[in-house]
Coordinates of C-alpha atoms (C1' of nucleotides) in Angstrom, one line a residue:
Chain A
M47 CA -0.1 -0.1 0.0
K48 CA 1.3 3.5 -0.8
T49 CA 1.5 5.6 2.1
E50 CA 3.5 8.5 0.7
H51 CA 1.4 11.4 -0.3
R52 CA 2.3 14.5 -2.2
S53 CA 0.3 16.7 0.1
G54 CA -2.4 16.8 2.6
C55 CA -4.6 18.9 0.6
P56 CA -8.1 17.1 0.2
I57 CA -8.3 17.6 -3.5
N58 CA -4.9 16.3 -3.9
L59 CA -5.6 13.2 -1.8
S60 CA -8.8 12.5 -3.7
L61 CA -6.9 12.8 -6.9
E62 CA -4.4 10.3 -5.6
V63 CA -7.4 7.8 -5.1
F64 CA -9.1 8.2 -8.6
G65 CA -7.3 10.7 -10.4
D66 CA -6.5 8.2 -13.2
R67 CA -8.3 7.1 -16.2
W68 CA -9.8 3.9 -14.9
S69 CA -10.7 3.8 -11.1
L70 CA -13.7 6.1 -11.5
I71 CA -14.8 4.1 -14.7
I72 CA -15.0 0.9 -12.4
L73 CA -16.7 2.5 -9.8
R74 CA -19.3 4.1 -12.2
D75 CA -19.9 0.5 -13.5
M76 CA -20.3 -0.8 -10.0
I77 CA -22.5 1.9 -8.8
F78 CA -24.7 2.7 -11.8
G79 CA -24.4 -0.5 -13.9
G80 CA -24.7 -3.0 -10.9
K81 CA -21.5 -4.9 -12.0
R82 CA -20.1 -7.1 -9.2
H83 CA -17.8 -9.6 -11.0
F84 CA -14.5 -9.3 -12.8
R85 CA -16.0 -10.5 -16.1
E86 CA -18.9 -8.0 -15.8
L87 CA -16.4 -5.0 -15.3
L88 CA -14.2 -6.5 -17.9
N89 CA -16.7 -7.0 -20.9
G90 CA -19.4 -4.8 -19.5
S91 CA -17.9 -1.2 -19.8
I92 CA -18.0 0.5 -23.0
E93 CA -14.6 2.0 -22.7
G94 CA -12.9 -1.6 -22.9
I95 CA -10.6 -1.8 -19.9
A96 CA -7.7 -4.4 -20.2
S97 CA -7.7 -7.3 -17.9
N98 CA -4.4 -6.5 -16.2
I99 CA -5.5 -2.9 -15.6
L100 CA -8.8 -4.1 -14.1
A101 CA -6.9 -6.4 -11.9
D102 CA -4.5 -3.8 -10.8
R103 CA -7.3 -1.2 -10.2
L104 CA -9.5 -3.6 -8.1
K105 CA -6.6 -4.5 -6.0
R106 CA -5.6 -0.8 -5.6
L107 CA -9.4 0.2 -4.8
M108 CA -9.5 -2.7 -2.1
E109 CA -6.1 -1.4 -0.5
L110 CA -7.6 2.1 -0.3
G111 CA -10.8 0.9 1.3
M112 CA -13.2 1.6 -1.5
L113 CA -14.1 -2.1 -2.3
T114 CA -14.1 -5.5 -0.6
K115 CA -13.9 -8.9 -2.1
A116 CA -15.8 -11.9 -0.9
D117 CA -16.3 -15.4 -2.3
D118 CA -19.5 -16.2 -4.4
P119 CA -21.2 -19.2 -2.7
S120 CA -22.7 -20.3 -5.9
H121 CA -19.4 -20.6 -7.7
K122 CA -16.1 -21.6 -6.1
Q123 CA -14.2 -19.5 -8.4
K124 CA -16.3 -16.4 -8.5
A125 CA -15.5 -13.2 -6.5
I126 CA -17.9 -10.7 -5.6
Y127 CA -16.9 -7.0 -5.1
S128 CA -18.7 -4.8 -3.0
L129 CA -18.6 -0.9 -2.5
T130 CA -17.8 0.3 0.9
E131 CA -19.4 3.5 2.4
M132 CA -16.4 5.4 1.3
A133 CA -17.3 4.6 -2.3
I134 CA -21.0 5.0 -1.9
T135 CA -20.5 8.6 -0.7
L136 CA -19.1 9.2 -4.2
V137 CA -22.6 9.3 -5.7
P138 CA -23.1 13.1 -5.3
I139 CA -19.7 13.7 -7.0
M140 CA -20.5 11.4 -9.9
A141 CA -23.8 13.3 -10.1
H142 CA -22.1 16.5 -10.3
L143 CA -19.5 15.2 -12.6
G144 CA -22.1 13.9 -15.0
A145 CA -24.0 17.2 -14.7
W146 CA -20.7 19.1 -15.6
G147 CA -20.1 16.7 -18.5
R148 CA -23.4 17.2 -19.9
V149 CA -23.1 20.8 -20.2
W150 CA -19.5 21.0 -21.5
L151 CA -18.7 18.0 -23.2
P152 CA -20.0 16.1 -26.4
V153 CA -21.8 13.5 -24.6
S154 CA -24.1 11.0 -26.3
E155 CA -27.8 10.8 -25.5
E156 CA -28.1 7.3 -24.5
L157 CA -25.2 7.4 -22.1
S158 CA -26.2 10.8 -20.6
I159 CA -29.7 10.1 -19.7
R160 CA -28.9 8.4 -16.4
A161 CA -26.8 11.7 -15.6
E162 CA -29.7 13.8 -16.5
L163 CA -32.3 11.8 -14.3
L164 CA -29.9 11.9 -11.5
E165 CA -29.4 15.6 -12.0
K166 CA -33.1 16.2 -12.0
G167 CA -33.7 14.1 -9.0
G168 CA -31.3 15.9 -7.1
P169 CA -29.9 15.3 -3.6
P170 CA -33.1 13.5 -2.1
L171 CA -32.8 10.9 -5.2
W172 CA -29.1 10.6 -4.5
E173 CA -29.8 9.8 -0.9
Q174 CA -32.3 7.2 -1.8
F175 CA -29.9 5.7 -4.4
M176 CA -27.2 5.5 -1.8
D177 CA -29.6 3.7 0.6
E178 CA -30.2 1.1 -2.2
L179 CA -26.4 0.7 -2.7
R180 CA -26.0 0.3 1.1
H181 CA -28.6 -2.4 1.0
D182 CA -27.1 -4.3 -1.9
H183 CA -23.5 -3.9 -1.0
L184 CA -23.3 -3.6 2.8
G185 CA -26.4 -5.6 3.6
T186 CA -27.9 -2.6 5.5
P187 CA -31.6 -2.8 5.9
V188 CA -33.5 -0.4 3.9
A189 CA -36.9 1.3 4.3
A190 CA -37.8 1.8 0.6
A191 CA -41.4 1.9 1.6
G192 CA -42.8 0.9 -1.7
R193 CA -41.1 3.7 -3.7
P194 CA -39.9 2.5 -7.3
S195 CA -36.2 1.9 -7.0
V196 CA -33.9 4.5 -8.3
R197 CA -31.9 1.8 -10.1
A198 CA -35.0 0.8 -12.0
T199 CA -36.0 4.5 -12.6
L200 CA -32.4 5.0 -14.3
Q201 CA -32.8 1.8 -16.1
A202 CA -36.3 2.7 -17.6
G203 CA -35.0 6.1 -18.7
Y204 CA -32.1 4.6 -20.5
E205 CA -34.4 2.0 -22.3
A206 CA -36.8 4.7 -23.2
V207 CA -33.9 6.7 -24.9
V208 CA -32.7 3.4 -26.8
A209 CA -36.1 2.7 -27.9
R210 CA -36.9 6.1 -29.2
K211 CA -33.6 6.1 -31.1
A212 CA -34.1 2.8 -32.8
S213 CA -37.7 4.0 -33.7
S214 CA -36.6 7.2 -35.2
A215 CA -33.7 5.1 -37.0
G216 CA -36.3 2.9 -38.4
Q217 CA -38.3 5.7 -39.6
A218 CA -35.2 7.2 -41.4
A219 CA -34.5 3.7 -42.9
A220 CA -38.1 3.3 -44.2
S221 CA -38.2 6.9 -45.8
Chain B
M218 CA -6.1 18.2 -30.2
K219 CA -7.4 14.9 -29.4
T220 CA -10.9 14.2 -30.8
E221 CA -11.0 10.6 -30.3
H222 CA -13.2 9.6 -27.3
R223 CA -13.5 6.2 -25.5
S224 CA -17.2 6.8 -25.2
G225 CA -19.8 9.5 -24.8
C226 CA -20.6 8.8 -21.2
P227 CA -20.3 12.2 -19.2
I228 CA -18.3 10.5 -16.5
N229 CA -15.8 9.2 -19.2
L230 CA -15.7 12.5 -21.0
S231 CA -14.9 14.4 -17.6
L232 CA -12.2 12.0 -16.8
E233 CA -10.7 12.4 -20.2
V234 CA -10.5 16.2 -19.2
F235 CA -9.0 15.9 -15.8
G236 CA -8.5 12.4 -15.2
D237 CA -4.8 12.5 -14.5
R238 CA -2.6 13.6 -11.7
W239 CA -2.0 17.2 -12.5
S240 CA -4.7 19.0 -14.3
L241 CA -7.0 19.5 -11.5
I242 CA -4.2 20.4 -9.2
I243 CA -3.3 23.3 -11.7
L244 CA -7.0 24.4 -11.9
R245 CA -7.4 24.3 -8.0
D246 CA -4.1 26.5 -7.8
M247 CA -5.7 28.9 -10.2
I248 CA -9.2 29.0 -8.7
F249 CA -8.3 28.9 -4.9
G250 CA -4.7 30.0 -5.1
G251 CA -5.3 32.9 -7.5
K252 CA -2.2 31.7 -9.6
R253 CA -2.2 33.2 -13.0
H254 CA 1.4 32.9 -14.2
F255 CA 3.7 30.1 -15.2
R256 CA 6.1 30.5 -12.4
E257 CA 3.4 31.0 -9.8
L258 CA 2.0 27.6 -10.7
L259 CA 5.3 26.1 -10.8
N260 CA 6.7 27.2 -7.5
G261 CA 3.7 27.9 -5.7
S262 CA 2.0 24.5 -5.5
I263 CA 2.9 22.2 -2.6
E264 CA 2.9 19.0 -4.7
G265 CA 6.0 20.3 -6.8
I266 CA 4.9 19.8 -10.6
A267 CA 7.9 19.7 -13.2
S268 CA 7.9 22.5 -15.6
N269 CA 7.6 20.3 -18.7
I270 CA 4.4 18.7 -17.2
L271 CA 3.0 22.0 -16.5
A272 CA 3.8 23.3 -19.9
D273 CA 2.1 20.3 -21.5
R274 CA -1.0 20.4 -19.1
L275 CA -1.4 24.4 -19.6
K276 CA -1.4 23.6 -23.4
R277 CA -3.7 20.8 -23.1
L278 CA -6.3 22.6 -20.9
M279 CA -6.3 25.5 -23.5
E280 CA -6.9 23.2 -26.1
L281 CA -10.0 21.7 -24.2
G282 CA -11.3 25.3 -23.6
M283 CA -10.7 25.4 -19.8
L284 CA -8.0 28.0 -20.0
T285 CA -7.1 31.0 -22.1
K286 CA -3.7 32.8 -22.4
A287 CA -3.0 36.5 -22.9
D288 CA 0.1 38.8 -22.8
D289 CA 0.7 40.6 -19.6
P290 CA 1.0 44.3 -20.5
S291 CA 3.3 44.9 -17.6
H292 CA 6.0 42.5 -18.8
K293 CA 6.6 41.6 -22.5
Q294 CA 7.6 38.1 -21.5
K295 CA 4.9 37.2 -19.1
A296 CA 1.7 35.2 -20.0
I297 CA -1.6 35.6 -18.0
Y298 CA -3.6 32.4 -17.8
S299 CA -7.4 32.8 -17.3
L300 CA -10.2 30.5 -16.4
T301 CA -12.9 30.1 -18.7
E302 CA -16.5 29.7 -17.8
M303 CA -16.1 25.9 -18.3
A304 CA -13.4 25.8 -15.6
I305 CA -15.2 28.1 -13.2
T306 CA -18.2 25.9 -13.1
L307 CA -15.9 23.1 -11.6
V308 CA -16.1 25.2 -8.3
P309 CA -19.0 22.8 -7.1
I310 CA -17.2 19.8 -8.1
M311 CA -13.9 21.0 -6.2
A312 CA -16.1 21.8 -3.1
H313 CA -17.7 18.3 -3.1
L314 CA -14.3 16.7 -3.8
G315 CA -12.9 18.5 -0.8
A316 CA -15.6 17.5 1.4
W317 CA -15.3 13.9 0.3
G318 CA -11.6 14.0 0.9
R319 CA -12.0 15.6 4.4
V320 CA -14.1 12.8 5.5
W321 CA -12.1 9.8 4.1
L322 CA -8.6 10.8 3.6
P323 CA -5.7 11.8 6.0
V324 CA -6.0 15.4 5.1
S325 CA -3.9 18.2 6.9
E326 CA -5.6 20.8 8.8
E327 CA -4.0 23.9 7.3
L328 CA -4.9 22.6 3.8
S329 CA -8.3 21.5 4.5
I330 CA -9.6 24.7 6.2
R331 CA -10.5 26.3 2.8
A332 CA -12.4 22.9 1.9
E333 CA -14.2 23.0 5.2
L334 CA -15.2 26.8 4.8
L335 CA -16.5 26.1 1.2
E336 CA -18.4 23.2 2.4
K337 CA -20.1 25.2 5.4
G338 CA -20.8 28.1 3.0
G339 CA -22.7 25.7 0.6
P340 CA -24.1 26.5 -2.8
P341 CA -24.6 30.3 -2.1
L342 CA -20.9 30.6 -1.2
W343 CA -19.9 28.9 -4.3
E344 CA -22.1 31.1 -6.4
Q345 CA -20.6 34.2 -4.9
F346 CA -17.1 32.6 -5.4
M347 CA -17.8 31.9 -9.1
D348 CA -18.9 35.4 -9.7
E349 CA -15.8 36.7 -8.2
L350 CA -13.8 34.4 -10.5
R351 CA -15.8 35.5 -13.5
H352 CA -14.9 39.2 -12.5
D353 CA -11.3 38.3 -12.2
H354 CA -11.0 36.0 -15.1
L355 CA -13.6 37.0 -17.7
G356 CA -13.9 40.8 -17.0
T357 CA -17.7 40.3 -16.0
P358 CA -19.1 43.0 -14.1
V359 CA -19.7 41.7 -10.5
A360 CA -22.4 43.1 -8.0
A361 CA -20.7 42.2 -4.7
A362 CA -22.5 44.9 -2.9
G363 CA -20.4 45.5 0.0
R364 CA -20.1 41.6 0.9
P365 CA -16.5 40.6 2.0
S366 CA -15.1 38.7 -0.9
V367 CA -15.1 34.8 -0.5
R368 CA -11.5 34.9 -1.4
A369 CA -10.6 37.1 1.5
T370 CA -12.7 34.8 3.8
L371 CA -10.9 31.7 2.7
Q372 CA -7.6 33.4 3.0
A373 CA -8.4 34.7 6.8
G374 CA -9.6 31.1 7.6
Y375 CA -6.3 29.7 6.4
E376 CA -4.1 32.2 8.3
A377 CA -6.2 31.8 11.4
V378 CA -5.2 28.1 11.3
V379 CA -1.6 28.7 10.5
A380 CA -1.6 31.2 13.5
R381 CA -3.3 29.0 16.0
K382 CA -0.9 26.2 15.0
A383 CA 2.3 28.4 15.4
S384 CA 1.0 29.5 18.7
S385 CA 0.5 26.0 20.0
A386 CA 3.9 25.1 18.7
G387 CA 5.5 28.0 20.5
Q388 CA 3.7 26.9 23.7
A389 CA 5.1 23.3 23.2
A390 CA 8.7 24.6 22.6
A391 CA 8.3 26.9 25.8
S392 CA 7.1 24.3 28.1
Chain C
dG278 C1' -15.0 -35.6 -21.3
dC279 C1' -14.9 -31.2 -22.9
dA280 C1' -16.0 -26.6 -24.2
dA281 C1' -17.0 -22.3 -21.9
dC282 C1' -16.0 -19.5 -18.2
dC283 C1' -13.6 -18.0 -13.7
dG284 C1' -10.3 -14.4 -11.9
dA285 C1' -6.4 -13.0 -12.7
dT286 C1' -0.9 -13.3 -14.7
dT287 C1' 2.8 -12.6 -18.0
dG288 C1' 5.6 -10.7 -21.9
dC289 C1' 6.3 -7.0 -24.4
dA290 C1' 6.2 -2.4 -26.9
dA291 C1' 4.5 2.1 -26.5
dA292 C1' 3.4 6.0 -24.3
dA293 C1' 3.6 9.1 -20.2
dC294 C1' 6.0 10.7 -16.5
dG295 C1' 9.7 13.0 -13.5
dC296 C1' 13.9 15.1 -13.0
dA297 C1' 17.7 18.2 -14.4
dA298 C1' 19.8 21.1 -17.4
dT299 C1' 19.2 24.4 -20.5
dC300 C1' 17.4 28.2 -23.7
dA301 C1' 16.7 33.1 -25.3
dG302 C1' 14.5 37.1 -24.4
dT303 C1' 13.2 40.7 -20.4
dT304 C1' 13.7 43.3 -16.3
dT305 C1' 15.8 44.7 -12.2
dG306 C1' 19.3 47.0 -9.4
dA307 C1' 23.7 48.5 -8.4
Chain D
dT300 C1' 26.2 49.6 -18.1
dC301 C1' 26.4 45.3 -17.1
dA302 C1' 25.6 41.4 -14.6
dA303 C1' 22.1 38.7 -11.8
dA304 C1' 17.7 37.3 -11.6
dC305 C1' 13.6 36.1 -13.8
dT306 C1' 10.2 35.0 -17.9
dG307 C1' 7.8 30.7 -20.2
dA308 C1' 9.1 27.1 -21.7
dT309 C1' 12.1 23.1 -24.3
dT310 C1' 15.5 19.1 -24.5
dG311 C1' 17.5 14.8 -23.2
dC312 C1' 17.1 10.8 -20.7
dG313 C1' 16.0 7.2 -17.5
dT314 C1' 12.0 5.3 -15.1
dT315 C1' 7.2 4.1 -14.6
dT316 C1' 2.7 3.2 -16.3
dT317 C1' -0.4 1.9 -19.8
dG318 C1' -2.4 -1.1 -23.6
dC319 C1' -2.7 -5.3 -25.9
dA320 C1' -2.6 -10.2 -26.7
dA321 C1' -1.7 -14.5 -25.2
dT322 C1' -2.0 -17.5 -21.4
dC323 C1' -2.9 -19.8 -16.9
dG324 C1' -4.8 -23.3 -13.5
dG325 C1' -9.0 -24.2 -11.7
dT326 C1' -14.5 -24.7 -12.1
dT327 C1' -18.8 -25.3 -14.1
dG328 C1' -22.5 -26.9 -17.3
dC329 C1' -23.7 -29.9 -20.6

DNA sequence: GCAACCGATTGCAAAACGCAATCAGTTTGA
DNA sequence: TCAAACTGATTGCGTTTTGCAATCGGTTGC
C-alpha cells in the first residue's frame, strides 16, 4: 500500500485515489451498472478496460478501502466485489461530474440520460440511491417503503432513450 | 487536439479532461490560489509539478477550452492564464471533492480549512465565489454589494489556522 | 469428457512521467 | 552599463505506467 502523499490537501488526496483514467470508470460501472464480478467489469464497460489494468485497479481500490472482495457461494471461483461506504458517498460527486460533462462535453444521449435523471432528482434521489447501494453492498436494512427503486428508474429512462432512437432510426431507414 | 473519445458517457468524458494527476491540481491553484502565471504555478503548488508537465497541461487545458492565455501588459515576456466559464463551473465539483476527501482521507488541517469553509458556505457561497472568478478572469461586472469577498474569507480562515498552529507550537517549545 | 467460463498473470512495446539542465529574451538593481 | 535574476518554456534521458494479446490453472454446465 502506498503511504506517501504529495500533500495533505483534500483535492490532492482525492486525486491520488481516483485521479487516473480507470478507477472512476470501474466505480461508475459498479454503482450505476450493478457490476459485481471481474468479467462483468471486463466485458461490460463500453470503454474496454484491459484485464491487467482491471486487476490492478481492483486491488488498489481494495487497499484504499473503496472496495471489498468476497467469495461467491454459488461458484467456488467467483469473487464478488462490493462497494464500501467510502465509495458509496461518491454518488453526489458522480452526479455533479455527470452534470458538468453534460453541459460542456460532447456526450451521447443514451449514455447521459442517467446523468440527466440523477441531476433532475437532486440530493433526495441521490440519498435514496445511496440507501439502495448500502442495502445491496453492505447488507444494510433499507426502508424503501414502496417507492420504485432509483436503479429501476435510471434503467427505464435509459431503455426509453434507446427505444426512441431505434424508432427514429427505423423511420429514417423506411423513408 | 485529441478528438477521439473512449465513449460519450459524461463521466468518462469528464475523466478524459482532468482524469490525471495534475490537471485538477493546476486548476485548484488557479481557482483557490489565484495563480495566473507559469512561475506561480510552478513554484507555488505544494505538490511540486515539473515544468515540462506544467507546460504540457497548460497547453492541453487551453486546447480543451478550460483556459485562455494572454500577454501581460506589464511584462513583455509574461503570459497571464485565465479560467474560462467551463473551468469556473468546476467550483461545486471541487467543493464536493474537498468535502469527500476531508471525511475519508488523511488531510492536513491547514490545507483543508478552505475546503471546510467552502463546505459550510454551501452553494450560495460557491455562487458568489464563481462570480468573483468571473470578474477576475472574464472581466464580467460583479455586484458584490459590500459583502466581503469569498477569496478574503478563505484566506483569513487559512491564516487563522496557521497562526493557531504556530501559537501552540510555541507553547510546546516553551514548556 | 470437454467446451465455456472464472479471476487473474505474463511478456512486450509504446506512451507518459519526472527530473535536471538548458534556452533566449526581459527586467531589475547597483 | 552590465551582471544577476526572472520570464515561459524546451530538450534529453532514464523510469514508470499503460495497453494489448496471449496464456494460466481451476471450475462449471452440458
